Amino acid sequence: MSAEREHFRQIRNLVRWLMAAVVFFLILAVGFAVYQHTSNQVIEPDFDSKIVVDPSKVQGAPSSEVGYRSKFDSPKRIATYETASRTPLEDLQGTITPSDLHFERHHAGIPEIDPSQHELLIHGLVEKPIRLKLSDLKKYPSVSRICFIECSGNFRYGKREMTPGEVCGLTSQSEWTGVLLSTVLRDLGVKPEAKWLLAEGADGALMARSVPLQEALTEAIIAYGQNGEAIRPQQGYPMRLVIPGFEGNTQIKWLRRIEVTDEPVMTREETSKYTEKVKDGNIRMFSLVMDARSIITYPAYPKKIEKGWQELRGIAWSGRGKVTKVLVSVNNGKTWQEAHLQGPVLEKAHTAFKFMWNWDGKPTRVLSKAIDETGYEQPTYNQLVEARESKGGYHFNPVVGWDVEKSGEVYLADIKDI
């Protein structure tokens, strides 16, 4: 009996020893894990002693098929209604607009088009009418062109709390790649009586505009590429018309038909829409070229600045050619000084301008106005109203200003008070 008791005692001791060993190794493993974790952390030397992970001590994310933005820097378009969203001009770096931030404007939503099924019909006053698929279009010699596209209705105001993108964010700039329209039409043979062309889209609105043939043959592109990739659906995939300097609605997206004609077709969009009232009850039609314009993008709402040196930054552009000068005022227009234009200064393209300013901490107003190579100078709102007897609408390109308050807060200036 005593031998049996001794046997059980030995077994119990062995079990206790094994359990103690297991607990010891568990404690050792947990301690090692905690050590490994804490060794990869550093104490950030700030007032709240926040603990952050040192990125040089951990394995980063692997490569991926598609890139992404940092979660700390994720600009978004400004959706103002279902048919439009604006580029956040204040968030951009440089003059090229990322494709997914290019402003959006449509009349019947964004169609989903299979390029293998899509065709572009070119007919009318040409010797050889043709239907082109995207693959056919890419057989022609390609060109690339950096230029802006701007909606003719690109102006909003009404409250102080508006960003540059909210004021005039219906303008964006891309590098467009495609085929010169002149190359295709020369191949088809344009008849002598041809003076205009009608471009029509494949969207639900059948958006269509008449364009003078001479201007279209100068620079127009049937584009299929944008910023090194295929045009995005919101911008007209699989192909669109790009006419540098012309108002955006003429640059038909989801292009499906070009008809060469001897006169404008007078579509819905160029009769009931996209015309401007001017003095004495007159209506201005086919005012297709976008006038010179500029806007300061920093400092601007909702930024707050501090006393001292500031770099005023902004963009200027003109549909008539190059911007030759941008004048900046830091005292509500009492005096004007010339800003530095960042090269290269391209025709019919956004041009970045900069101006160093030592703010003294007193309330003031900063303004900018563009001058292009034709000598055209960007007007004030009151000058536009006087010339047109209209307080808004298409092709409104007034000087825009920002009120800098004593606190350093920045708000949109009263357009009527400039």
XYZ file of C-alpha atoms in Angstrom:
418
model
C 0.000 0.000 0.000
C 2.847 2.374 0.856
C 4.561 1.536 -2.428
C 1.419 2.454 -4.355
C 1.114 5.739 -2.414
C 4.718 6.545 -3.170
C 4.075 5.890 -6.879
C 1.141 8.346 -6.987
C 3.188 10.958 -5.109
C 5.916 10.739 -7.739
C 3.387 11.094 -10.536
C 1.821 14.142 -8.835
C 5.236 15.756 -8.419
C 6.029 15.093 -12.064
C 2.744 16.724 -13.161
C 3.435 19.753 -10.969
C 6.921 20.041 -12.410
C 5.607 19.865 -15.969
C 2.937 22.481 -15.240
C 5.518 24.749 -13.660
C 7.740 24.319 -16.735
C 4.851 25.132 -19.075
C 3.982 28.269 -17.069
C 7.644 29.314 -17.059
C 7.973 28.990 -20.812
C 4.673 30.828 -21.362
C 5.890 33.695 -19.206
C 9.190 33.678 -21.078
C 7.417 33.752 -24.472
C 5.090 36.587 -23.442
C 8.014 38.545 -22.049
C 9.962 38.098 -25.272
C 6.974 39.230 -27.351
C 6.505 42.318 -25.202
C 10.202 43.095 -25.524
C 10.061 42.756 -29.311
C 7.001 45.026 -29.494
C 8.349 47.740 -27.220
C 11.759 47.715 -28.878
C 10.032 48.819 -32.130
C 8.515 51.897 -30.497
C 9.980 55.281 -29.790
C 8.765 58.008 -27.514
C 7.898 61.081 -29.534
C 9.383 64.102 -27.762
C 6.299 66.254 -27.506
C 4.196 67.594 -24.724
C 1.723 64.725 -24.529
C 4.348 61.933 -24.733
C 2.466 60.205 -27.554
C 3.889 56.789 -28.453
C 4.332 56.201 -32.193
C 5.671 53.341 -34.242
C 9.018 54.059 -35.880
C 8.426 53.121 -39.573
C 12.102 52.241 -39.944
C 11.666 49.415 -37.430
C 8.743 47.564 -39.040
C 8.097 45.816 -42.336
C 6.180 48.031 -44.754
C 3.280 47.149 -47.031
C 4.079 44.869 -50.006
C 3.855 45.960 -53.637
C 0.424 46.065 -55.254
C -1.170 46.146 -58.685
C -2.609 49.650 -58.214
C -1.098 52.513 -56.228
C -2.914 54.483 -53.552
C -2.663 57.763 -51.701
C -1.482 58.109 -48.142
C -4.321 57.949 -45.638
C -2.947 61.228 -44.283
C -3.405 63.026 -47.605
C -6.564 62.131 -49.476
C -8.016 65.066 -51.457
C -11.498 64.656 -52.875
C -13.573 66.408 -55.504
C -16.241 68.820 -54.318
C -19.644 67.420 -55.273
C -22.002 70.352 -55.689
C -24.853 68.624 -57.530
C -25.557 65.268 -59.135
C -24.316 66.465 -62.512
C -21.085 68.142 -61.422
C -18.152 67.896 -59.037
C -15.291 70.372 -58.739
C -11.530 70.016 -58.559
C -10.141 70.982 -55.116
C -7.722 73.563 -56.544
C -6.447 74.411 -53.071
C -5.200 70.832 -52.554
C -3.238 70.422 -55.794
C 0.540 70.415 -56.139
C 1.694 71.845 -59.460
C -0.480 72.345 -62.534
C -1.428 68.798 -63.619
C -4.710 67.604 -62.132
C -4.726 63.946 -61.013
C -7.179 62.095 -63.254
C -9.467 61.129 -60.387
C -9.692 64.787 -59.281
C -10.459 66.199 -62.743
C -13.725 68.118 -62.547
C -16.839 66.245 -63.582
C -19.774 67.581 -65.609
C -22.455 65.592 -67.404
C -26.094 65.961 -68.418
C -27.437 62.434 -68.052
C -24.997 60.521 -65.898
C -21.894 58.569 -66.892
C -22.428 55.862 -69.526
C -20.633 52.519 -69.290
C -19.192 51.832 -72.733
C -17.458 48.684 -73.977
C -14.736 49.957 -76.339
C -14.936 46.804 -78.429
C -18.560 47.691 -79.253
C -18.153 51.476 -79.529
C -17.766 53.174 -82.910
C -17.082 56.731 -84.036
C -18.959 57.692 -87.202
C -17.439 60.516 -89.269
C -19.667 61.607 -92.138
C -21.268 64.600 -93.854
C -19.169 66.760 -96.154
C -16.309 64.277 -96.497
C -15.321 62.182 -99.490
C -14.994 58.921 -97.556
C -17.310 58.515 -94.541
C -15.925 56.075 -91.997
C -16.653 54.183 -88.782
C -13.729 53.903 -86.389
C -13.303 51.653 -83.399
C -10.828 52.546 -80.679
C -8.351 50.046 -82.148
C -8.670 51.771 -85.547
C -8.091 55.188 -84.034
C -4.884 54.001 -82.379
C -3.438 53.096 -85.784
C -3.116 56.801 -86.622
C -0.025 58.808 -85.535
C -0.541 59.901 -81.925
C 0.052 63.265 -80.256
C 0.047 64.469 -76.648
C -0.909 67.930 -75.437
C -1.075 69.535 -71.996
C -4.017 71.920 -71.713
C -6.842 72.913 -69.404
C -10.527 72.186 -69.861
C -12.986 74.575 -68.217
C -16.764 74.624 -67.950
C -18.209 77.861 -69.333
C -20.320 78.162 -66.164
C -17.276 78.053 -63.877
C -18.096 80.693 -61.266
C -19.877 80.573 -57.908
C -20.031 82.978 -54.993
C -22.452 84.067 -52.277
C -20.785 83.396 -48.936
C -17.419 83.974 -47.279
C -16.814 80.331 -46.421
C -15.901 79.109 -49.903
C -12.694 77.417 -51.061
C -10.979 78.119 -54.401
C -12.386 74.829 -55.681
C -15.901 75.850 -54.727
C -15.517 79.230 -56.434
C -14.061 78.049 -59.755
C -13.143 74.367 -59.514
C -14.759 73.488 -62.844
C -11.348 73.712 -64.474
C -8.690 71.005 -64.605
C -5.543 70.268 -66.549
C -4.318 66.992 -68.031
C -1.953 65.636 -70.617
C -4.256 64.370 -73.364
C -3.131 61.736 -75.868
C -4.880 60.827 -79.084
C -5.059 61.664 -82.785
C -5.281 65.118 -84.331
C -8.721 65.554 -85.868
C -7.020 67.170 -88.871
C -5.079 63.931 -89.482
C -8.261 61.872 -89.693
C -10.216 64.405 -91.771
C -7.331 64.861 -94.192
C -7.386 61.099 -94.715
C -11.142 61.220 -95.418
C -11.105 64.290 -97.663
C -13.067 67.361 -96.554
C -15.277 68.962 -99.213
C -14.668 72.652 -100.087
C -18.031 73.881 -98.765
C -17.395 72.502 -95.273
C -17.323 75.199 -92.569
C -18.532 73.543 -89.351
C -18.686 70.188 -87.657
C -21.161 68.670 -85.232
C -19.762 66.513 -82.434
C -22.143 64.159 -80.596
C -21.691 62.011 -77.509
C -23.036 58.568 -76.618
C -24.446 59.640 -73.243
C -28.133 59.612 -72.383
C -28.429 63.328 -73.198
C -26.885 62.874 -76.664
C -24.817 65.947 -75.851
C -23.941 67.702 -79.132
C -22.265 70.955 -80.151
C -21.384 72.728 -83.378
C -17.764 73.851 -83.727
C -16.165 76.007 -86.438
C -14.134 73.703 -88.676
C -11.155 76.021 -89.057
C -10.511 76.186 -85.296
C -11.142 72.454 -84.897
C -8.627 71.607 -87.604
C -5.973 73.718 -85.888
C -5.635 71.874 -82.584
C -8.553 69.508 -81.897
C -7.662 65.995 -80.736
C -9.744 62.843 -80.661
C -8.308 61.769 -77.312
C -8.203 58.306 -75.769
C -5.486 58.889 -73.148
C -5.274 61.098 -70.074
C -2.192 61.525 -67.883
C -0.593 58.336 -69.149
C -3.635 56.066 -68.858
C -6.931 55.515 -70.648
C -9.413 58.365 -70.242
C -11.534 57.784 -67.155
C -15.280 57.114 -67.639
C -16.182 60.489 -66.095
C -13.990 62.173 -68.713
C -15.351 60.374 -71.756
C -13.997 56.824 -71.990
C -13.220 55.432 -74.494
C -12.738 58.637 -76.547
C -13.556 62.327 -76.405
C -12.952 65.544 -78.296
C -10.360 67.939 -76.856
C -10.202 71.471 -78.294
C -7.617 73.475 -76.332
C -8.946 76.835 -75.159
C -12.610 76.161 -76.004
C -15.370 75.919 -73.408
C -15.773 72.448 -71.938
C -19.184 71.641 -73.396
C -17.782 71.682 -76.945
C -15.225 69.013 -76.029
C -17.711 66.187 -76.366
C -17.169 63.139 -74.167
C -18.044 59.554 -75.116
C -17.634 60.748 -78.706
C -19.689 58.696 -81.177
C -20.351 60.960 -84.173
C -18.737 63.827 -86.084
C -20.712 65.338 -88.941
C -18.941 67.839 -91.185
C -21.420 70.552 -92.254
C -21.617 73.924 -94.000
C -23.316 75.724 -91.081
C -23.968 75.280 -87.340
C -26.641 72.689 -86.585
C -28.226 74.824 -83.813
C -28.611 72.019 -81.303
C -30.476 72.241 -78.014
C -27.218 72.925 -76.161
C -26.291 75.942 -78.318
C -29.747 77.549 -78.406
C -31.465 77.056 -75.063
C -28.090 76.607 -73.316
C -24.572 78.030 -73.492
C -25.519 81.462 -74.775
C -24.991 84.715 -72.839
C -27.147 87.763 -72.443
C -25.279 90.985 -73.116
C -26.175 94.681 -73.237
C -29.282 96.030 -74.933
C -31.075 92.668 -74.885
C -28.639 90.973 -77.261
C -27.673 87.311 -77.015
C -24.083 86.224 -77.637
C -23.733 82.824 -79.309
C -20.692 80.682 -80.066
C -18.466 82.607 -77.662
C -16.403 79.459 -77.470
C -12.997 80.653 -76.240
C -12.360 80.852 -72.490
C -11.005 84.237 -71.361
C -7.978 84.838 -69.144
C -8.439 84.080 -65.482
C -6.552 83.559 -62.229
C -7.162 82.600 -58.618
C -4.992 82.582 -55.515
C -5.122 79.104 -53.997
C -3.027 79.990 -50.907
C -3.779 81.710 -48.643
C -7.462 80.993 -49.108
C -10.382 79.688 -47.063
C -10.224 77.641 -44.815
C -6.511 78.251 -44.163
C -5.145 80.295 -41.273
C -1.807 82.053 -41.598
C 0.679 83.554 -39.169
C 2.403 86.927 -39.212
C 5.535 86.944 -41.345
C 6.620 85.740 -44.756
C 4.017 83.944 -46.883
C 4.234 82.487 -50.373
C 1.085 83.459 -52.237
C 0.353 80.697 -54.744
C -2.203 80.305 -57.472
C -2.935 79.400 -61.080
C -3.731 81.470 -64.150
C -4.914 80.425 -67.597
C -6.286 81.692 -70.902
C -7.989 80.024 -73.843
C -6.417 82.576 -76.179
C -2.819 81.494 -75.650
C -0.143 81.998 -73.019
C -0.501 83.879 -69.771
C 2.154 86.600 -69.959
C 1.676 88.259 -66.588
C -0.122 87.853 -63.273
C -0.480 90.922 -61.067
C -0.935 90.504 -57.325
C -2.183 93.041 -54.781
C -1.815 92.586 -51.022
C -3.620 95.834 -50.152
C -7.033 95.507 -51.811
C -5.941 96.813 -55.199
C -4.213 100.018 -54.092
C -0.978 98.794 -55.649
C -0.148 95.838 -57.879
C 3.049 93.843 -58.238
C 4.065 91.207 -60.760
C 4.088 87.590 -59.587
C 6.644 85.012 -60.692
C 5.341 82.612 -63.354
C 6.611 79.084 -62.911
C 7.798 77.584 -66.178
C 7.199 76.115 -68.558
C 4.477 78.590 -69.507
C 2.364 76.699 -72.046
C -0.358 77.911 -74.388
C -3.928 77.380 -73.202
C -2.689 75.785 -69.998
C -2.798 76.382 -66.262
C 0.285 78.356 -65.237
C 1.410 78.447 -61.617
C 2.281 81.844 -60.132
C 4.003 82.718 -56.862
C 4.637 85.863 -54.839
C 6.558 86.308 -51.577
C 4.698 88.515 -49.094
C 5.653 89.624 -45.597
C 2.323 89.933 -43.784
C 2.426 92.514 -40.999
C -0.481 90.992 -39.090
C -2.988 93.678 -40.078
C -6.300 92.886 -41.842
C -6.010 93.158 -45.603
C -7.238 91.727 -48.901
C -5.169 89.827 -51.473
C -6.101 89.809 -55.170
C -4.766 88.496 -58.474
C -5.501 89.208 -62.131
C -4.188 87.557 -65.271
C -3.069 89.129 -68.543
C -2.619 86.987 -71.656
C -0.553 87.371 -74.811
C -3.392 89.146 -76.644
C -3.280 91.929 -74.033
C -6.591 90.882 -72.480
C -6.736 91.720 -68.750
C -8.972 89.827 -66.344
C -11.885 92.126 -65.388
C -13.557 92.763 -62.055
C -17.062 91.548 -61.320
C -18.449 95.086 -61.607
C -16.821 95.578 -65.005
C -18.446 92.366 -66.251
C -21.862 93.376 -64.922
C -21.594 96.800 -66.564
C -20.552 95.325 -69.917
C -23.190 92.594 -70.004
C -26.013 93.819 -67.773
C -25.902 90.363 -66.213
C -24.798 89.369 -62.714
C -23.611 85.891 -63.574
C -23.867 83.097 -66.081
C -21.509 81.731 -68.696
C -17.998 83.090 -69.269
C -17.928 85.005 -65.995
C -14.243 85.334 -65.064
C -13.961 88.075 -62.419
C -10.970 88.965 -60.246
C -11.290 86.962 -57.008
C -9.900 88.077 -53.648
C -9.367 86.794 -50.121
C -9.820 88.744 -46.880
C -7.055 88.078 -44.358
C -8.289 88.930 -40.879
C -6.201 89.979 -37.874
C -6.508 86.433 -36.510
C -4.896 85.067 -39.671
C -8.144 83.450 -40.817
C -8.864 83.790 -44.534
C -12.279 84.210 -46.169
C -13.601 84.835 -49.685
C -13.825 88.580 -50.325
C -17.047 90.237 -51.450
C -16.833 89.960 -55.230
C -18.892 93.151 -55.676
C -16.463 95.137 -53.533
C -13.351 94.509 -55.635
